[in-house]
Amino acid sequence: MTTRPPALAGLPDRYLPLYDAAIAVFAADERVRAVWLHGACGRGAADAGSDLDLSVAVRDEDFDAFAAQWRDWLAAITPTLVARPIAPGSFYCLTTDCARLDVISTRVSAVPDTGHTLRRRVAVLDRDGLDALVPAPADPGPDPERIAWIIEEVLRQQANWPTVYVRRDWLLGQVGVQQVQLYLYELCAEANQPMPGMGPKQWSAKLTAAQRDLLAALPQPTADPDSVERAREAAMTVFLREARAIATATGVAWPTELEDGVRAFLAAEGFVLSR
């Protein structure tokens, strides 16, 4: 099957000849045994902001040579402005008309071991019935270790806050507040698992409506002491409130000793950590 599947319907028109060229190159290469759409197309959620994401299964004995030649077969598909490898035979690139093509290559024998983020696929070339070997989606729930790490890291970084004032580095303070806000986003997104694997440009989709409103309402710091302090207090107030609730809901032990130690240190330095 090499015709255009309905899963491409949401992509801009410039992606269609790119898809055709990629499938033509892979179909002409007997080393390639199967090709799938993954990402937004694989989930049936492609829109005008989506990439073209392709998964390629290559005969085991040919994989190393195929992977080593990735720039050659990419050049046969499309000219690019940027092409960067991420693993053998796998890369992301930007074409000359700014289409985004990502390719993940694996050995045929690895298809049954496909990770959960790549299990939603649409087969577009399948010489050997490999699509039947792709495991069914099984999205994991919240990761307690990741949640615990985020909470600990935010508290640990608060012990750095006096450095902003010692050095009068308000740009550092601005970035420090933005880091708390980013970790708050990541904490909420992790707590919302399970959900289908989504790329980094699916930002708001990983949050509930209430979480989106919460994050949108946080004040953004500018590089001056009053602004960074107000924004830090707001960010930490929300972070600690949400983090305690998420820790309780996911069975993560609260790092009381760490929090108490950081609070005591900041108090001795003349700073307050919101509760």
C-alpha angles and dihedrals in degrees: 000000000000104000119113109276122221089247088079093060096100096052122098115263094253089070094061098072088042090055091046092051093048094050091046092054093046094044090054092053111078090197088071108079101175142008127195137182111235133168117049092344090052090051092048089243104108117146137167090285097052129109128231103252119188130184116202128196114204130190108268095236091051099041100095093050091044092050093047090054096051095119090053096052091040088055088053089055101044145334112254141204093204131011120175127179119229099176136348107309091357128105148140122233145176116224125218090263090048098254113150117230121182121184126190114192124194139167116263089242090059096058094093089054095057110149121242095257092062101041097097100081142151114215114227099165123022118162097169107030092260093148088076089062096058107106118243115259112276108171114198123233126238114319108233092198092054092047092049091048094051092050093047093046094052091050091045092051091052087068086066093058097096088060088069089061097039089057096030086228103157092171087060088050091050091053091044091057092046088053091056089050091050092050089049089055092049092047092053093046092050092048089054093062136153098070134127114281109267133182127246094267090063089082110147093031090074093061135070118245090255092052092049090053091047094053094041090055095056112110115247114229126233122203099272130095099247093048097047092047094050092046092046092052092049094046095047093045091055094039095053093045094049094040093054091051093047093046091052093047093049099040095249115153112237113241094235096163091052093047093047092048093050092046091051092048093049092047090053089052092050099259133119126219111211118241 
